[in-house]
Amino acid sequence: MTLQALVLLAAAALVQGETANKVRRDAPRGPEAWEAAHSSAAAALAKLSQQDKINIVTGVGWDKGPCVGNTPAIRSINYPQLCLQDGPLGVRFGSSITAFTPGIQAAATWDTDLIRQRGEYMGAEFRGVGVHSQLGPAPGPLGKIAHGGRNWEGFGVDPYLSGIATAQTIEGIQSAGVQATVKHYILNEQELNRETMSSSADDRTIHELYLWPFADAVHSNVASVMCSYNKINGTWACENEHVLNGLLKDELGFPGYVVTDWNAQHSTNDAANNGLDMSMPGSDYNGGNVLWGPALNSAVSSGRVPQSRLDDMVERILAAWYLLGQDANYPSVNLNANVQGNHKENVRAIARDGIVLLKNDDGALPLQKPSKLALVGSHSVANPQGVNACPDKGCNTGALGMGWGSGSVNYPYLVSPYDALKARADADGTTLSLHNSDQTNGVANVVSGADAAIVVITADSGEGYITVEGVVGDRPHLDPWHNGNELVKAVAAANKNTIVVVHSVGPIILENILANEGVKAIVWAGLPSQENGNALVDILYGLTSPSGKLVYTIAKREEDYGTRVVNGDDSFSEGLFIDYRHFDQEKIEPRYEFGFGLSYTTFEYADLEATSTATAGPATGETIPGGAADLWEEVVTVTASITNSGEVDGAEVAQLYLTLPSSAPPSPPKQLRGFAKLKLAAGESGTATFNLRRRDISYWDSGVGQWVVPEGEFGVSVGASSRDIRLTGSFTV
Ligand code: NOJ
């Protein structure tokens, strides 16, 4: 390289450094952003020794640094000791951080602005504590198994919704200059045997369900992808040529790096040659079994792994670092920094707007300054041992706000249902009595005579390395914990205005609860994190009209889902037919369908219009991050007019479901392909606009190996849920 070229490079690096001083407001987008980052990385690569390169791709070993994952600093290029830290809802092990709402709650708002803001605020916190890579979001598991232990970390069981939420989250995180790591790639749908089992799914199912949100992630320029523990078609995810090189890097054009899940690596050469770029934590949990480091060094010297492959790993990792502008003025690691700012406002908004009102008979809600109110259940109050008494939230004691595992964080505080209701009751002059137990003994005395009785019940789950009350991650059943059904029965027998509040990681079977005549309302309050009680009071008292919608189906019977945790390998034999796609196909009546949620007001739908510029046939665009460029072009616009026809202000999530023409291969009867959340004052009208991209109207053709728009008439259904369809129309391609 000439001296002149070196000077130019140095100047370019300086300019890059200057712009990176400011927290970036806009996430880098498009292939251009990566091109610049890769050329900076290539220039830096040229200065590295072989040992530097090995260090950049290999973690320092378990428990040997400040973060859950660390690589050594490389002084010659000012590369820091890289810090990778969980998780999808905030800074794990941080002591003054915000406990953001879990992904499942964010998704239930169907509010892209709030989801985006959640990402931005999380990014600001990770940056504030000096973390380079946030290990989230987690659109895998998708949640095809209602019992799956970690479904609450993701964005619900529809790939379209999950993809939008994944993209908004990543763009939010990365706008703060923090690398997002999307996980767990791929087909990691249960905790049981996650480190030994093999998942196999057909090509079409992989593309249309499980790969879908990862394509969104890559399109949003996600810095890295975490390969999962399981095998895919018999080959470990972190050394799977088809999954890493084929699908991710070639088909989706992913320019960033693949990092292992912790200890998910099983080989030196195969992992390197088949697409892995970073080994984490670099050893097993005893400090042994170092598969890269010196082993990778000798594999490269002996030619078993090409030098070009090692250089490619390093370039990808450095490119991600440059992409986010982390090469200048990045804070050093301090997990104890107080980074909360005003972020609790986002927690409260999502905790509140993710609440789904399932039932509200006789105008039981909102409450109108009752004179006597009763509150029942041990989950109404904070854990008496302390809100962070159980490491990684490995207990279900007191108010529930998140599941357990590496995806949990410390609460800075927790407002319990009791705390918030008590404050409100005091202000209103309401007498509030509390039965702080899940035992039915004595409950009748507490609730009888009250204007309303509120019972709080829960269901919890998490990551399989922790067992809570005999639950090893996945849920053994879909009933409430701690005597919930019996407790509700006892309360409803003594009070004819019983309101059931559910804090849960996923669906529970509600049939026993609904069998009680005294149950007038069910408030599906999900996982509200630190703002638990405040969000609940906002909805119970009608300060805000409920506007959340279910992001999974609530069945009448567990068997109705058609999927279970498997003991052994999983062939994904249900194919495309998961959750509502399955209920629709098999004509099974759910209790509450995907997309369902009531409001304190009513909405009317009118004037559906659909226009299309789409052409039939396969996508032909050049590959950009996310796949063929034309897949991302908007080709269909559907509009509908929505009117708030009730007495109070509210918000409606209008949903668009698409039915493919008969020329397409057998497909789910309808699939979510658009949604719009409209905030409408009483009497106000607005237009819901759904822009469908080419990918949204395509199916995956395994023969052609491409997304294909089928010819014929597409059915368009717009409504308030997947079954409450208010308008139908069509367009023809
Ligand atoms: C294993 C979990 O599966 C993953 O989500 C997490 O990021 C790592 N452990 C690191 O804690």
XYZ file of C-alpha atoms and ligand atoms in Angstrom:
744
model
C 0.000 0.000 0.000
C 1.347 3.460 -0.885
C 1.898 6.092 1.748
C -0.797 8.198 0.129
C -3.306 5.379 0.414
C -2.425 4.910 4.073
C -2.959 8.606 4.766
C -6.327 8.455 3.032
C -7.304 5.428 5.091
C -6.249 7.156 8.294
C -8.290 10.226 7.355
C -11.282 8.055 6.609
C -10.897 6.354 9.986
C -10.789 9.772 11.661
C -13.977 10.932 9.965
C -15.649 7.707 10.964
C -14.460 8.289 14.531
C -15.851 11.796 14.603
C -19.314 10.855 13.472
C -19.325 7.982 15.934
C -18.865 10.367 18.876
C -22.531 11.103 18.800
C -25.031 8.438 19.664
C -26.483 7.605 16.308
C -30.124 8.334 15.940
C -30.666 6.347 12.800
C -29.749 2.725 12.535
C -27.448 2.077 9.616
C -29.522 0.711 6.753
C -28.927 -0.818 3.406
C -25.961 -2.503 1.828
C -23.968 0.751 1.640
C -23.614 0.882 5.410
C -22.022 -2.549 5.416
C -19.768 -1.772 2.457
C -18.075 1.081 4.299
C -17.802 -1.016 7.446
C -16.256 -3.914 5.539
C -13.673 -1.708 3.902
C -12.648 -0.312 7.291
C -12.495 -3.875 8.579
C -10.397 -5.042 5.655
C -7.948 -2.232 6.276
C -7.681 -3.137 9.958
C -7.324 -6.820 9.129
C -4.179 -6.062 7.184
C -2.516 -4.902 10.405
C -3.258 -7.982 12.455
C -0.995 -10.860 13.408
C -2.270 -14.406 13.154
C -2.607 -14.508 16.940
C -4.657 -11.289 16.891
C -7.008 -12.927 14.442
C -7.409 -16.034 16.544
C -8.113 -13.818 19.568
C -10.814 -11.856 17.792
C -12.783 -14.993 16.979
C -12.351 -16.879 20.283
C -13.878 -15.968 23.633
C -11.500 -15.709 26.595
C -13.219 -18.614 28.358
C -16.128 -18.903 30.736
C -16.168 -16.497 33.678
C -12.900 -14.826 32.715
C -14.130 -11.329 31.960
C -16.671 -8.737 33.006
C -19.395 -9.903 30.611
C -21.006 -13.244 29.796
C -18.902 -13.199 26.614
C -15.546 -11.472 26.102
C -12.738 -11.453 23.549
C -9.251 -10.011 24.154
C -8.400 -6.409 23.230
C -6.173 -5.842 20.173
C -4.170 -2.724 20.903
C -2.700 -2.216 17.409
C -6.128 -1.334 16.006
C -7.635 0.064 19.226
C -10.020 -2.838 19.352
C -11.434 -3.181 22.846
C -12.034 -6.224 24.957
C -15.345 -6.951 23.295
C -18.229 -7.343 25.747
C -21.247 -9.488 24.863
C -24.064 -9.491 27.386
C -27.571 -10.860 27.751
C -30.312 -10.341 27.067
C -33.469 -9.563 25.112
C -35.140 -7.389 27.795
C -32.279 -5.480 29.341
C -28.781 -5.672 30.827
C -28.408 -8.958 32.679
C -26.591 -8.572 36.005
C -26.910 -4.788 35.791
C -27.732 -3.235 39.145
C -29.302 0.081 38.094
C -30.873 -0.808 34.808
C -34.410 -0.873 33.521
C -36.178 -4.231 33.503
C -37.885 -3.801 30.144
C -40.984 -5.778 29.306
C -40.387 -9.204 27.753
C -40.687 -9.484 23.975
C -44.010 -11.269 24.202
C -45.568 -8.262 25.963
C -44.074 -5.819 23.475
C -45.544 -7.853 20.620
C -48.976 -7.902 22.282
C -49.157 -4.116 21.943
C -48.869 -4.435 18.137
C -47.496 -0.907 18.442
C -44.405 -0.462 16.294
C -43.596 2.932 17.852
C -43.462 1.487 21.356
C -41.505 -1.544 20.167
C -39.036 0.708 18.401
C -38.672 2.939 21.452
C -38.101 -0.112 23.647
C -35.214 -1.048 21.343
C -33.769 2.467 21.422
C -33.936 2.642 25.190
C -32.403 -0.808 25.613
C -29.634 0.200 23.214
C -28.978 3.351 25.232
C -28.667 1.247 28.403
C -26.331 -1.346 26.883
C -24.176 1.436 25.529
C -24.303 3.235 28.859
C -22.881 0.207 30.666
C -20.276 -0.332 27.943
C -21.672 -3.504 26.387
C -20.799 -3.849 22.700
C -23.215 -6.612 21.821
C -26.685 -7.119 23.257
C -27.645 -10.792 23.094
C -31.132 -10.192 21.762
C -33.759 -10.016 20.367
C -34.956 -13.629 20.362
C -37.494 -14.362 17.600
C -36.446 -17.996 18.057
C -38.225 -19.811 19.593
C -41.142 -18.755 17.458
C -43.440 -20.588 19.832
C -44.879 -23.429 17.795
C -45.149 -25.399 21.048
C -47.439 -23.628 23.514
C -45.502 -25.321 26.343
C -42.075 -24.066 25.176
C -40.176 -22.594 28.126
C -38.673 -19.575 26.380
C -41.531 -18.410 24.151
C -41.941 -15.317 26.326
C -38.527 -14.018 25.239
C -39.743 -13.731 21.652
C -42.531 -11.908 19.849
C -45.305 -14.458 19.528
C -46.094 -17.260 17.177
C -46.721 -15.442 13.904
C -43.611 -14.939 11.759
C -44.869 -11.729 10.155
C -45.555 -10.028 13.498
C -42.349 -11.437 14.952
C -40.414 -10.191 11.926
C -41.732 -6.638 12.249
C -41.033 -6.596 15.995
C -37.562 -8.078 15.443
C -36.716 -5.448 12.843
C -37.956 -2.541 14.974
C -36.090 -3.826 18.006
C -32.820 -4.262 16.135
C -33.058 -0.877 14.461
C -33.792 0.681 17.848
C -30.871 -1.055 19.586
C -28.439 -0.343 16.783
C -29.470 3.329 16.574
C -27.716 3.696 19.939
C -24.516 2.259 18.478
C -24.931 -1.179 20.058
C -24.622 -4.431 18.125
C -27.769 -6.531 18.265
C -27.455 -10.326 18.221
C -30.558 -12.056 16.925
C -31.097 -15.557 18.328
C -31.551 -18.550 18.482
C -30.819 -19.621 14.927
C -32.715 -21.948 14.249
C -35.516 -24.484 15.003
C -34.843 -24.206 18.759
C -38.435 -24.533 19.942
C -38.149 -26.258 23.317
C -35.888 -26.568 26.320
C -36.051 -30.344 26.844
C -32.948 -31.892 25.256
C -32.098 -28.636 23.527
C -28.404 -29.534 23.588
C -28.800 -32.989 22.082
C -31.901 -33.083 19.900
C -32.172 -32.677 16.160
C -34.900 -30.574 14.566
C -35.758 -31.118 10.965
C -38.291 -29.174 8.989
C -38.995 -29.082 5.281
C -37.554 -26.258 3.231
C -40.848 -24.444 2.771
C -41.678 -24.538 6.482
C -38.230 -23.245 7.369
C -38.592 -20.322 4.996
C -42.196 -19.374 5.672
C -42.096 -19.706 9.460
C -38.762 -20.002 11.239
C -36.327 -18.214 8.912
C -38.792 -15.393 8.226
C -38.015 -13.135 11.223
C -34.281 -13.772 10.795
C -34.601 -12.410 7.247
C -36.139 -9.269 8.757
C -33.205 -9.109 11.169
C -30.651 -9.337 8.379
C -32.571 -6.754 6.353
C -32.328 -4.425 9.358
C -28.544 -4.894 9.295
C -28.311 -6.908 12.463
C -24.661 -7.155 13.525
C -24.665 -10.809 14.507
C -26.664 -14.012 14.614
C -26.441 -16.575 17.416
C -26.576 -20.184 16.260
C -28.601 -22.446 18.523
C -27.800 -25.529 20.629
C -29.775 -28.096 18.667
C -28.931 -30.008 15.528
C -30.737 -29.360 12.270
C -31.259 -32.423 10.155
C -28.651 -34.204 12.228
C -25.945 -31.518 12.042
C -25.257 -29.065 14.874
C -26.652 -25.599 14.157
C -23.225 -24.005 14.759
C -21.498 -26.147 12.135
C -24.344 -26.551 9.667
C -23.206 -25.661 6.160
C -26.728 -25.360 4.776
C -28.042 -23.252 7.630
C -25.039 -20.936 8.091
C -23.382 -20.598 4.696
C -26.364 -21.571 2.590
C -29.427 -19.922 4.068
C -27.918 -17.140 6.145
C -24.860 -15.926 4.292
C -25.677 -16.786 0.682
C -29.433 -16.596 0.433
C -30.010 -13.802 2.968
C -26.739 -12.066 2.146
C -25.793 -11.652 5.814
C -22.640 -9.489 6.056
C -22.163 -9.758 9.847
C -20.891 -12.588 12.063
C -22.295 -15.801 13.463
C -21.625 -16.332 17.175
C -22.289 -19.585 18.987
C -24.781 -19.935 21.723
C -22.791 -20.553 24.876
C -21.008 -23.836 24.482
C -23.023 -24.782 21.401
C -19.888 -25.490 19.373
C -18.861 -29.096 18.748
C -15.908 -28.987 16.367
C -12.911 -26.945 15.272
C -12.768 -27.447 11.503
C -16.378 -28.091 10.576
C -17.562 -25.081 12.539
C -14.981 -22.861 10.845
C -15.503 -24.200 7.352
C -19.264 -24.241 7.542
C -19.824 -20.649 8.577
C -19.222 -20.014 12.283
C -17.351 -16.762 13.015
C -17.055 -16.434 16.802
C -16.772 -19.048 19.545
C -18.440 -18.267 22.864
C -17.619 -18.254 25.665
C -14.445 -19.829 24.264
C -14.364 -22.815 26.614
C -16.825 -25.045 28.368
C -18.162 -24.004 31.763
C -15.130 -25.578 33.478
C -12.630 -23.690 31.362
C -11.841 -26.783 29.252
C -12.715 -27.968 25.731
C -11.306 -24.965 23.871
C -12.308 -25.721 20.278
C -10.850 -22.623 18.668
C -7.933 -20.599 20.077
C -4.771 -22.744 19.622
C -6.765 -25.514 17.913
C -7.984 -23.133 15.216
C -4.469 -21.773 14.825
C -3.077 -25.191 14.029
C -6.050 -26.032 11.809
C -5.238 -22.969 9.710
C -1.481 -23.661 9.632
C -2.095 -27.208 8.494
C -4.574 -26.092 5.837
C -7.609 -27.822 7.330
C -9.219 -24.411 7.609
C -8.256 -21.955 4.858
C -6.560 -18.736 5.906
C -9.175 -16.890 3.858
C -11.896 -18.325 6.104
C -10.182 -17.044 9.245
C -9.708 -13.658 7.601
C -13.390 -13.637 6.650
C -14.428 -14.333 10.254
C -12.291 -11.461 11.491
C -13.474 -9.097 8.787
C -17.103 -9.817 9.617
C -16.567 -9.215 13.338
C -14.631 -6.007 12.791
C -17.154 -4.829 10.198
C -19.946 -5.098 12.774
C -17.848 -3.053 15.183
C -17.276 -0.345 12.558
C -20.888 -0.513 11.376
C -22.066 0.602 14.800
C -19.355 3.240 15.120
C -17.907 1.519 18.157
C -14.368 2.375 17.094
C -14.467 5.755 18.843
C -15.445 6.944 22.301
C -17.238 3.831 23.418
C -17.844 3.758 27.174
C -15.913 1.154 29.162
C -17.731 -1.701 30.834
C -19.495 -0.839 34.085
C -22.546 -2.992 34.684
C -23.315 -0.945 37.791
C -23.793 2.333 35.949
C -27.229 3.852 36.431
C -28.615 4.044 32.930
C -32.344 4.099 33.574
C -33.175 7.632 32.474
C -36.892 7.912 31.751
C -37.077 4.397 30.332
C -39.665 3.214 32.803
C -42.176 5.216 30.773
C -41.752 2.743 27.940
C -42.094 -0.166 30.357
C -45.355 1.208 31.681
C -46.737 1.957 28.224
C -45.949 -1.538 26.935
C -47.054 -3.255 30.127
C -50.366 -1.378 29.797
C -50.937 -1.526 26.037
C -49.953 -5.183 25.909
C -52.786 -6.081 28.291
C -55.487 -8.033 26.461
C -59.033 -7.801 27.747
C -60.525 -11.233 27.118
C -63.903 -10.957 28.790
C -65.920 -8.089 30.217
C -69.540 -8.932 31.003
C -72.122 -6.560 32.437
C -69.696 -3.665 32.233
C -67.647 -5.098 35.090
C -64.766 -2.947 33.884
C -63.666 -0.250 34.097
C -64.037 0.129 37.848
C -65.902 3.234 38.987
C -64.664 4.235 42.414
C -65.952 1.102 44.165
C -66.539 1.540 47.863
C -65.190 -1.924 48.712
C -62.668 -3.888 46.710
C -61.031 -7.238 47.469
C -57.679 -8.413 46.100
C -56.761 -12.094 46.210
C -53.672 -14.200 45.627
C -50.011 -14.373 46.608
C -49.093 -12.939 43.215
C -50.778 -9.642 44.144
C -47.798 -8.605 46.256
C -44.065 -8.469 45.589
C -41.894 -11.429 46.599
C -41.539 -10.927 50.369
C -37.908 -12.118 50.187
C -37.132 -9.223 47.837
C -37.915 -8.595 44.191
C -34.523 -9.994 43.087
C -34.282 -12.727 45.711
C -34.172 -15.539 43.132
C -31.140 -15.392 40.796
C -32.196 -15.168 37.132
C -35.775 -14.988 38.512
C -35.688 -18.665 39.277
C -38.856 -18.718 41.336
C -42.489 -17.841 40.880
C -43.043 -16.084 44.166
C -45.032 -12.878 44.357
C -45.927 -10.591 41.470
C -44.796 -12.091 38.146
C -43.249 -9.814 35.521
C -40.956 -12.051 33.436
C -39.964 -15.684 33.033
C -36.650 -17.206 34.162
C -33.235 -17.802 32.638
C -30.534 -15.831 30.845
C -33.281 -13.650 29.398
C -34.233 -12.195 32.779
C -32.751 -9.202 34.608
C -32.759 -7.580 38.050
C -35.672 -5.287 38.781
C -34.690 -1.764 39.838
C -38.046 -1.789 41.666
C -41.346 -3.547 41.208
C -44.774 -1.998 41.603
C -47.048 -4.896 42.549
C -50.780 -5.045 41.856
C -51.369 -4.408 45.557
C -49.065 -1.363 45.667
C -50.812 0.310 42.756
C -54.352 -0.667 43.727
C -53.782 0.506 47.279
C -52.625 3.918 46.085
C -55.655 4.211 43.838
C -58.048 2.965 46.526
C -56.678 5.482 49.016
C -57.173 8.289 46.527
C -60.759 7.202 45.831
C -61.688 6.439 49.439
C -62.155 2.760 48.538
C -61.684 0.106 51.210
C -59.250 -2.474 49.863
C -58.954 -5.837 51.586
C -56.215 -8.294 50.708
C -56.142 -12.094 50.873
C -52.413 -12.578 50.386
C -52.502 -16.324 49.858
C -53.439 -18.870 47.219
C -55.312 -20.988 49.746
C -59.071 -20.959 49.558
C -59.452 -21.039 53.350
C -60.948 -17.803 54.519
C -61.139 -16.219 51.101
C -64.941 -16.078 51.061
C -64.912 -13.799 54.098
C -62.531 -11.391 52.438
C -64.377 -11.108 49.112
C -68.030 -11.325 50.052
C -69.687 -7.961 50.140
C -67.001 -6.294 48.030
C -68.159 -4.449 44.886
C -65.590 -6.453 42.972
C -63.054 -9.173 43.757
C -59.801 -9.210 41.791
C -57.918 -12.528 41.726
C -54.354 -12.590 40.427
C -53.103 -15.901 39.015
C -49.940 -16.822 37.101
C -48.101 -19.312 34.921
C -44.310 -19.231 34.638
C -41.594 -20.939 32.573
C -38.025 -20.341 31.498
C -34.673 -21.664 30.411
C -33.975 -25.273 31.282
C -30.845 -24.750 33.416
C -33.104 -23.688 36.271
C -35.864 -25.868 37.728
C -38.671 -24.045 39.507
C -41.101 -26.078 41.588
C -40.343 -29.109 39.455
C -40.686 -27.257 36.145
C -37.524 -27.780 34.092
C -37.959 -24.873 31.677
C -40.807 -26.058 29.450
C -44.313 -26.073 30.868
C -45.589 -29.526 31.838
C -49.204 -28.343 31.465
C -51.124 -25.195 30.585
C -52.934 -24.715 33.885
C -52.322 -21.803 36.224
C -49.818 -22.350 39.020
C -50.510 -22.329 42.720
C -54.034 -23.557 42.864
C -55.229 -20.849 40.458
C -58.342 -22.634 39.211
C -59.527 -23.524 42.714
C -58.785 -20.071 44.022
C -60.845 -18.422 41.279
C -63.658 -20.887 41.912
C -63.750 -20.078 45.625
C -63.694 -16.337 45.002
C -66.347 -16.453 42.276
C -68.605 -18.514 44.529
C -68.550 -15.748 47.118
C -68.487 -12.700 44.847
C -70.572 -12.359 41.684
C -68.320 -9.657 40.295
C -65.025 -11.472 40.087
C -62.253 -10.124 37.883
C -59.470 -12.548 37.012
C -56.056 -11.066 36.268
C -53.585 -13.405 34.558
C -49.827 -12.875 34.526
C -48.434 -15.542 32.268
C -45.608 -16.525 29.939
C -48.063 -18.026 27.440
C -51.533 -19.476 27.034
C -53.354 -21.152 29.874
C -56.485 -23.218 29.511
C -59.294 -21.046 30.871
C -62.215 -23.474 30.734
C -62.367 -24.117 34.477
C -62.242 -20.433 35.188
C -64.933 -19.599 32.628
C -67.195 -22.243 34.140
C -67.711 -19.973 37.168
C -70.686 -17.685 36.688
C -69.221 -15.147 39.056
C -66.246 -14.517 36.737
C -67.270 -11.356 34.926
C -63.963 -10.225 33.480
C -60.628 -11.707 32.467
C -57.705 -9.351 32.118
C -54.793 -11.009 30.325
C -52.000 -8.906 31.764
C -49.116 -10.943 30.312
C -45.627 -10.151 31.610
C -45.481 -6.512 32.692
C -42.031 -6.430 34.352
C -41.348 -3.637 36.855
C -44.519 -1.630 36.097
C -46.832 -4.551 36.877
C -49.354 -2.839 39.159
C -49.311 0.561 37.504
C -50.170 -0.889 34.104
C -52.948 -2.945 35.643
C -54.533 0.033 37.396
C -54.376 2.042 34.162
C -56.566 -0.598 32.511
C -58.792 -1.646 35.436
C -59.842 1.959 36.033
C -60.127 2.900 32.360
C -57.394 5.529 32.405
C -56.552 3.877 29.102
C -58.854 1.641 27.121
C -57.319 -1.823 26.628
C -55.805 -2.248 23.172
C -53.574 -5.340 23.324
C -54.328 -8.376 21.171
C -53.280 -11.973 21.699
C -50.066 -13.054 19.994
C -50.985 -16.732 20.386
C -54.182 -18.727 20.450
C -55.819 -19.671 23.756
C -57.220 -23.132 23.158
C -60.046 -24.914 24.906
C -57.880 -27.979 25.442
C -54.122 -28.514 25.405
C -54.432 -31.185 22.726
C -55.984 -28.674 20.354
C -52.607 -27.080 19.616
C -51.434 -30.222 17.853
C -47.824 -29.725 18.995
C -46.057 -30.872 22.167
C -42.602 -30.843 23.660
C -40.980 -33.945 22.184
C -38.713 -36.401 23.886
C -36.123 -37.061 21.201
C -35.848 -35.482 17.767
C -38.523 -33.214 16.303
C -39.539 -33.661 12.679
C -41.774 -30.588 12.694
C -44.381 -32.764 11.024
C -47.076 -30.119 11.545
C -45.259 -28.114 8.857
C -46.879 -24.743 8.207
C -49.823 -25.477 10.461
C -48.966 -23.991 13.832
C -51.184 -22.000 16.169
C -54.019 -20.246 14.276
C -52.894 -21.707 10.969
C -53.573 -25.130 12.521
C -56.861 -24.186 14.212
C -58.148 -22.702 10.939
C -57.032 -25.659 8.860
C -58.490 -28.249 11.214
C -61.581 -26.142 11.960
C -60.951 -26.268 15.684
C -62.797 -23.660 17.714
C -60.337 -21.857 19.968
C -61.430 -20.215 23.209
C -59.770 -16.933 22.259
C -58.189 -16.734 18.843
C -54.891 -15.238 17.754
C -55.298 -11.460 17.417
C -58.254 -11.255 19.818
C -58.718 -8.481 22.364
C -61.620 -6.371 23.644
C -61.770 -2.649 24.295
C -63.927 -0.307 26.380
C -65.102 1.175 23.100
C -66.232 -0.290 19.768
C -64.821 0.009 16.271
C -66.477 -0.129 12.894
C -64.710 -1.166 9.733
C -65.629 0.058 6.239
C -64.433 0.718 2.687
C -61.840 -1.912 1.920
C -59.708 -1.085 -1.104
C -56.901 -3.151 -2.520
C -54.548 -2.202 -5.352
C -51.696 -4.278 -6.704
C -48.727 -3.728 -8.996
C -47.409 -7.234 -8.362
C -46.315 -9.605 -11.111
C -46.481 -13.367 -10.822
C -43.352 -15.500 -10.690
C -40.155 -15.810 -8.697
C -38.213 -12.956 -7.109
C -35.322 -11.983 -9.378
C -33.608 -9.133 -7.552
C -29.940 -9.035 -6.616
C -29.145 -10.231 -3.113
C -29.124 -7.513 -0.479
C -29.125 -8.050 3.281
C -32.387 -9.938 3.799
C -32.466 -11.750 0.449
C -33.513 -10.789 -3.073
C -33.989 -7.019 -3.222
C -37.412 -7.153 -4.885
C -38.823 -9.189 -2.002
C -38.748 -5.981 0.038
C -40.590 -3.820 -2.480
C -44.149 -2.844 -1.642
C -46.445 -4.210 -4.323
C -49.917 -4.198 -2.785
C -51.702 -1.495 -0.822
C -54.848 -2.195 1.141
C -56.766 0.477 2.989
C -59.753 0.387 5.281
C -61.562 3.012 7.259
C -61.869 2.411 11.003
C -64.220 4.393 13.216
C -64.320 4.526 16.977
C -68.078 4.139 17.296
C -68.189 4.031 21.091
C -68.198 6.502 23.938
C -64.554 6.546 24.995
C -61.166 7.036 23.343
C -59.334 3.894 22.372
C -56.974 2.190 19.971
C -57.670 -0.600 17.528
C -55.245 -3.076 15.985
C -56.666 -3.751 12.536
C -55.244 -6.932 11.074
C -54.901 -8.099 7.491
C -54.922 -11.812 6.682
C -54.098 -13.080 3.217
C -55.399 -16.171 1.443
C -53.195 -17.352 -1.414
C -54.812 -18.156 -4.793
C -55.594 -21.743 -5.669
C -52.593 -21.923 -7.995
C -50.345 -21.925 -4.919
C -49.480 -25.221 -3.210
C -51.669 -26.129 -0.209
C -51.252 -23.320 2.318
C -52.753 -22.138 5.610
C -56.287 -20.763 5.058
C -55.122 -17.303 6.040
C -51.914 -15.701 7.200
C -51.222 -12.378 8.893
C -49.602 -10.023 6.398
C -50.341 -6.604 7.800
C -51.524 -4.734 10.868
C -52.075 -1.139 11.856
C -52.718 0.292 15.308
C -54.942 3.347 15.190
C -55.467 5.593 18.190
C -58.929 7.066 17.790
C -60.877 9.441 20.003
C -64.541 8.611 20.531
C -66.326 9.239 17.244
C -63.102 9.639 15.279
C -62.278 7.792 12.044
C -58.931 6.892 10.584
C -57.471 4.963 7.694
C -55.634 1.711 8.230
C -53.049 1.320 5.503
C -51.388 -2.041 4.890
C -48.401 -2.103 2.566
C -47.591 -5.611 1.458
C -44.145 -6.391 0.168
C -43.439 -8.958 -2.501
C -42.374 -11.444 0.160
C -45.735 -10.997 1.911
C -47.650 -12.334 -1.110
C -45.169 -15.086 -2.022
C -44.774 -18.709 -1.008
C -41.448 -20.525 -0.895
C -41.058 -22.825 -3.876
C -38.544 -25.480 -2.873
C -38.224 -26.736 -6.448
C -37.268 -23.328 -7.831
C -35.450 -22.422 -4.613
C -37.048 -19.007 -4.569
C -39.998 -16.996 -3.308
C -42.765 -17.093 -5.900
C -45.836 -14.892 -6.313
C -48.628 -17.215 -7.446
C -51.050 -16.260 -10.183
C -54.705 -15.709 -9.496
C -57.007 -14.110 -6.995
C -55.699 -13.352 -3.501
C -58.236 -13.162 -0.700
C -57.905 -10.206 1.644
C -59.544 -10.340 5.082
C -59.345 -7.346 7.380
C -60.622 -7.530 10.907
C -60.239 -7.198 14.632
C -58.725 -10.675 15.090
C -57.884 -13.754 13.030
C -61.544 -14.796 13.285
C -63.403 -11.530 13.701
C -63.136 -10.585 10.028
C -65.027 -7.384 9.237
C -64.149 -6.762 5.590
C -63.193 -9.019 2.729
C -61.890 -8.240 -0.716
C -59.341 -9.428 -3.214
C -56.721 -8.500 -5.744
C -55.565 -10.438 -8.766
C -52.068 -11.088 -9.999
C -27.579 -19.609 26.659
C -28.825 -18.990 26.115
O -29.482 -19.904 25.265
C -28.559 -17.705 25.342
O -29.788 -17.119 25.004
C -27.715 -16.768 26.146
O -27.477 -15.584 25.420
C -26.406 -17.456 26.521
N -26.693 -18.658 27.289
C -25.466 -16.564 27.317
O -25.957 -16.394 28.593
